One Martini backbone bead per residue (centre of mass of N, CA, C, O) as a GRO file, in nm:
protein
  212
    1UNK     BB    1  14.077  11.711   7.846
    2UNK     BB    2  14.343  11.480   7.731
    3UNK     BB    3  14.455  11.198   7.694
    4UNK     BB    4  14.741  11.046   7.785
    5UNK     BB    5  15.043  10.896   7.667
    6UNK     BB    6  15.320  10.940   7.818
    7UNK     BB    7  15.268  11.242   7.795
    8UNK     BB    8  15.125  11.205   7.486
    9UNK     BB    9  14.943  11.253   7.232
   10UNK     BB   10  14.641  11.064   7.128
   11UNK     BB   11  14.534  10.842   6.869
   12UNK     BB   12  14.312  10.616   6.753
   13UNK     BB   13  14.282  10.363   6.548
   14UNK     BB   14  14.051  10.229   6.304
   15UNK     BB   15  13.921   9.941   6.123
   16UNK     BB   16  13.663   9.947   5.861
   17UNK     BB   17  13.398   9.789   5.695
   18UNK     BB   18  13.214   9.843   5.406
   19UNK     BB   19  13.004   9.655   5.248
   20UNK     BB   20  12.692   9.792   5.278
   21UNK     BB   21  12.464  10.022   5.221
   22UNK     BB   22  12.211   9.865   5.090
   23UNK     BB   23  12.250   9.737   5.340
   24UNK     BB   24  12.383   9.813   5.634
   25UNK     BB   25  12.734   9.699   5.629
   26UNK     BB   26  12.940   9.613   5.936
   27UNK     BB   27  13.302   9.630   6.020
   28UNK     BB   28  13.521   9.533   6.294
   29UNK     BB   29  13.846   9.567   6.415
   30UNK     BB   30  13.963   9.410   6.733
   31UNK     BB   31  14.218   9.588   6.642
   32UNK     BB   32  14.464   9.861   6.769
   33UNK     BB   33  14.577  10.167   6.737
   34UNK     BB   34  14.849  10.384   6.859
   35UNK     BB   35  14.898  10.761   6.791
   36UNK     BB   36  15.208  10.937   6.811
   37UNK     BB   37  15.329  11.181   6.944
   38UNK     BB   38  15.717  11.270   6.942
   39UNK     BB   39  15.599  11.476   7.198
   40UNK     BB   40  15.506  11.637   7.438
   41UNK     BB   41  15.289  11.755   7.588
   42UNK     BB   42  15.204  12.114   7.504
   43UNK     BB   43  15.031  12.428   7.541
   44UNK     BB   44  15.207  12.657   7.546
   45UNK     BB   45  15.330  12.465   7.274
   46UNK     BB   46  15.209  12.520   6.929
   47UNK     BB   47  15.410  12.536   6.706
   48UNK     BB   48  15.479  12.242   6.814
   49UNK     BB   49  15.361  11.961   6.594
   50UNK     BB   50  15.481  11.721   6.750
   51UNK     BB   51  15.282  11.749   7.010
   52UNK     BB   52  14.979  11.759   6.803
   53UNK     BB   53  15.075  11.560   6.603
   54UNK     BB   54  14.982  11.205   6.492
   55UNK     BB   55  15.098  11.177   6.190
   56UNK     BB   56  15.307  10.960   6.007
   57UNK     BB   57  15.392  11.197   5.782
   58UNK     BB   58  15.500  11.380   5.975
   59UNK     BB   59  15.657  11.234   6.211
   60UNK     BB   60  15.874  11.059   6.021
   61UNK     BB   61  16.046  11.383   6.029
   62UNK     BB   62  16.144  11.396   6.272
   63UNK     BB   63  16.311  11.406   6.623
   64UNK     BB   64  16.119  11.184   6.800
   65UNK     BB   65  16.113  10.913   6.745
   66UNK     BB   66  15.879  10.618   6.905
   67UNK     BB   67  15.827  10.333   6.769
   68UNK     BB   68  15.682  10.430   6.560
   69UNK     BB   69  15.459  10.638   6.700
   70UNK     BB   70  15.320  10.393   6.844
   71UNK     BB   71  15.052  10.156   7.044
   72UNK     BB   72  14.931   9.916   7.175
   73UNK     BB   73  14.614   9.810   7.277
   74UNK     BB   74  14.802   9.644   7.541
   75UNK     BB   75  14.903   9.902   7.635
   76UNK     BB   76  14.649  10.053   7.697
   77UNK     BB   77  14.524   9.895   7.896
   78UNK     BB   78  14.712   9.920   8.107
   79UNK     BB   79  14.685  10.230   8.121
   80UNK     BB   80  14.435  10.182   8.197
   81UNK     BB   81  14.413   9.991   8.467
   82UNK     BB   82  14.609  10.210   8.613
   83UNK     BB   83  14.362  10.397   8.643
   84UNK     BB   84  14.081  10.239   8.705
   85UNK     BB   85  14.146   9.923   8.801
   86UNK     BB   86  14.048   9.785   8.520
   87UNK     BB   87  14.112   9.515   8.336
   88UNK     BB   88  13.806   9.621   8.168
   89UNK     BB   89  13.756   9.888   7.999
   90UNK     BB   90  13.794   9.847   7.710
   91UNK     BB   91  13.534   9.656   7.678
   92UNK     BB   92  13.313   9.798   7.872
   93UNK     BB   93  13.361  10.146   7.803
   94UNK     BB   94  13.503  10.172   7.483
   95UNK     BB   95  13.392   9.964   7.261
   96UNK     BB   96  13.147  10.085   7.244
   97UNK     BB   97  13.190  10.369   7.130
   98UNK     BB   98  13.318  10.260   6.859
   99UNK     BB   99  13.040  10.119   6.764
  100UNK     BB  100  12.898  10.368   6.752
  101UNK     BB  101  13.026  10.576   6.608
  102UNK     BB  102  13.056  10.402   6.337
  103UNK     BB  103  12.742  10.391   6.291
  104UNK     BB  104  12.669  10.713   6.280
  105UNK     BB  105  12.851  10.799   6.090
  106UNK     BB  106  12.769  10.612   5.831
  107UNK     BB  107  12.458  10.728   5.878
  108UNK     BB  108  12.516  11.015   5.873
  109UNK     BB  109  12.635  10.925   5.509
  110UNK     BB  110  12.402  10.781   5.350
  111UNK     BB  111  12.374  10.976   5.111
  112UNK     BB  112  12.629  10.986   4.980
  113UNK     BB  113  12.639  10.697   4.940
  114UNK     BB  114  12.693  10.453   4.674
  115UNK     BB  115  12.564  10.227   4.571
  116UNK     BB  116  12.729   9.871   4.533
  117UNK     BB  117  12.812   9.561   4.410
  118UNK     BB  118  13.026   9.439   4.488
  119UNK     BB  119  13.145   9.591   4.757
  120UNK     BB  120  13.398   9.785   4.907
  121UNK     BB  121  13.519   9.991   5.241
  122UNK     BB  122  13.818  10.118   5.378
  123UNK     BB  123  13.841  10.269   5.709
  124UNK     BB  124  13.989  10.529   5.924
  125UNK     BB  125  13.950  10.573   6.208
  126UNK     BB  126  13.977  10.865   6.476
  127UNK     BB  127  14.042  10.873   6.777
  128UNK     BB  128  13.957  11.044   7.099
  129UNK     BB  129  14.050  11.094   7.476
  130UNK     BB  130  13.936  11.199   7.758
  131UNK     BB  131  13.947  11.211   8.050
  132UNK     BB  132  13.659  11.082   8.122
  133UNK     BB  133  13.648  10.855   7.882
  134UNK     BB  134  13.579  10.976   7.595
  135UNK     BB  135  13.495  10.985   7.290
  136UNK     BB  136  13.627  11.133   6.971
  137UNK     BB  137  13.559  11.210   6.627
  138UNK     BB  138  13.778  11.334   6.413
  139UNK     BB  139  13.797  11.102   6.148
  140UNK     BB  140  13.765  10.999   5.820
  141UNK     BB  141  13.960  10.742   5.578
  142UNK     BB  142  14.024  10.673   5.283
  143UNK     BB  143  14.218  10.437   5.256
  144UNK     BB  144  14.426  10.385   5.442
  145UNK     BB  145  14.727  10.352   5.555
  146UNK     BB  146  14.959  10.046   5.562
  147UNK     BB  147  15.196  10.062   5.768
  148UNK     BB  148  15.480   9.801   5.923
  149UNK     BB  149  15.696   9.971   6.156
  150UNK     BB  150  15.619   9.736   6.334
  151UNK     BB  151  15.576   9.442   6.425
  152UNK     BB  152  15.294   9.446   6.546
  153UNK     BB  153  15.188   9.608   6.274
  154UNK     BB  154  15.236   9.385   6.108
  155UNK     BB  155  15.106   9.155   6.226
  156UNK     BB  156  14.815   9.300   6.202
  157UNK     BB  157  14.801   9.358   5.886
  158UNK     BB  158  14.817   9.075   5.788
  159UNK     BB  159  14.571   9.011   5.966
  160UNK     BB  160  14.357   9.184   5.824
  161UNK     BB  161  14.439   9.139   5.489
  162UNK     BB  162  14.326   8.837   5.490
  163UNK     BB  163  14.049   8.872   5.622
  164UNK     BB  164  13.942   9.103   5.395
  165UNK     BB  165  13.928   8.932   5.188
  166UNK     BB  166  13.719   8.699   5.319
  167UNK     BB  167  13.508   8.872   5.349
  168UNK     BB  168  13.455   9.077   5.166
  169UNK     BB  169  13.505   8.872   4.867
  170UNK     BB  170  13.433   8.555   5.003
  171UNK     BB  171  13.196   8.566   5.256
  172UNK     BB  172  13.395   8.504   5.544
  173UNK     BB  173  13.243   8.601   5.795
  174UNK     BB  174  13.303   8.461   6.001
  175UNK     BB  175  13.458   8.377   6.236
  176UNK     BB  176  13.804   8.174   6.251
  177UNK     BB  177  13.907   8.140   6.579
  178UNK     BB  178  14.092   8.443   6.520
  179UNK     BB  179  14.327   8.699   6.680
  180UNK     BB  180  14.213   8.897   6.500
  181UNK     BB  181  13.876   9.028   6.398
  182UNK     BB  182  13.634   9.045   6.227
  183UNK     BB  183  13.340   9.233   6.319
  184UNK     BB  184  13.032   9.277   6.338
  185UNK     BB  185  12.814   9.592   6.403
  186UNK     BB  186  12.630   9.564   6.142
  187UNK     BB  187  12.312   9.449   6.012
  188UNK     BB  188  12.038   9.570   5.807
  189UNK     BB  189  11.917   9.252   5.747
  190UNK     BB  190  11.906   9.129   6.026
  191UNK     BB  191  11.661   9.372   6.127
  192UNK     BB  192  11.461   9.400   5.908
  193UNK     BB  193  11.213   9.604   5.753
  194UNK     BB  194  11.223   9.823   5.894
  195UNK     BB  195  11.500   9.950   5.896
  196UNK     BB  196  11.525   9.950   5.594
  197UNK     BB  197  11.275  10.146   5.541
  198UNK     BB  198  11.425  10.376   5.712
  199UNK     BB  199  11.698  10.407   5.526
  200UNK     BB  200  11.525  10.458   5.253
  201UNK     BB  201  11.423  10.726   5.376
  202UNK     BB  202  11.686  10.886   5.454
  203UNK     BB  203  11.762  10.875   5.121
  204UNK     BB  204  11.563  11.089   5.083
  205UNK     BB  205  11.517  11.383   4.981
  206UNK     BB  206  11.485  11.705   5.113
  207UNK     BB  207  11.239  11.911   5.155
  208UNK     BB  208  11.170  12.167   5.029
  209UNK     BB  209  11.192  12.517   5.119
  210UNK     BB  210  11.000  12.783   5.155
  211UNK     BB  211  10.947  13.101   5.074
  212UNK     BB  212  11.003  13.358   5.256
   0.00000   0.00000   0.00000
């Protein structure tokens, strides 16, 4: 069963920087947000788009939008520390989840995706929480829409966009001792020769199958 937010079905955003592929750089950024679906979750009415569908291209036609269909991060903890009793779970056991999922998916795409000098790619990663509180990766986003429909969002987005220029383009990795900010959390450069070379035999095509 699935984790529900204020009785209704929801995924997290995350946006995600690749700076690069090879070597592979990740950056996380520290903020997300929840996207809500516009009305109660109930598996007996699958029909009703708006219970089960959280997409705000979808919900923004909706008949019952709440705040812009979103819940900020800072939402979220209050409602994990009232279930888990923990001020600090989504720190100490949800985005530990959050930096694997989103390394083990791009290193898992690594033969797809076509080195670039001088180039970066902004993703949004969507994520689901079951009861257990496991994380579960729904999809992942080319290119994320990124519209500031509630203050917060608008707010974070600002800073987002702000930081991606200097990080990506400027190259100005260090955080700069504000939040959000983007925060690596891969760098097989800084890994040594090991894994760069275990990276680069991963990219080399599987061999061919002899005939049965």
């Amino acid at each position: 069963p699935l984790l529900l937010f204020s009785g209704r079905k929801f995924d997290i955003r995350q946006w995600v920087i690749v700076k690069s592929i090879m070597p592979l750089r990740i950056f996380l950024f520290s903020d997300c947000y929840l996207r809500l679906c516009n009305r109660m979750y109930d598996l007996s009415d699958l029909r009703d788009r708006e219970r089960h569908i959280s997409n705000w291209q979808v919900n923004k036609l909706g008949r019952n939008i709440v705040e812009g269909g979103v819940a900020s991060l800072d939402d979220f903890r209050t409602e994990l520390h009232e279930i888990t009793g923990r001020p600090e779970f989504w720190e100490e056991e949800m985005l530990p989840q959050v930096k694997d999922i989103v390394v083990q998916a791009v290193r898992a795409a690594e033969r797809q995706l076509i080195p670039r000098n001088e180039s970066f790619e902004l993703y949004g990663f969507d994520l689901m929480v079951d009861e257990t509180m496991r994380m579960w990766l729904l999809e992942v986003n080319l290119s994320p829409g990124c519209e500031g429909r509630t203050p917060f969002l608008h707010d974070m987005l600002e800073r987002m966009s702000q930081r991606l220029v200097e990080v990506a383009v400027l190259g100005r990795e260090e955080p700069d001792g504000q939040l959000p900010d983007w925060i690596k959390i891969c760098d097989d450069q800084l890994e040594g020769n090991t894994l760069r070379a275990e990276a680069e035999a991963a990219r080399q095509p599987l061999p061919e199958r002899p005939a049965a």
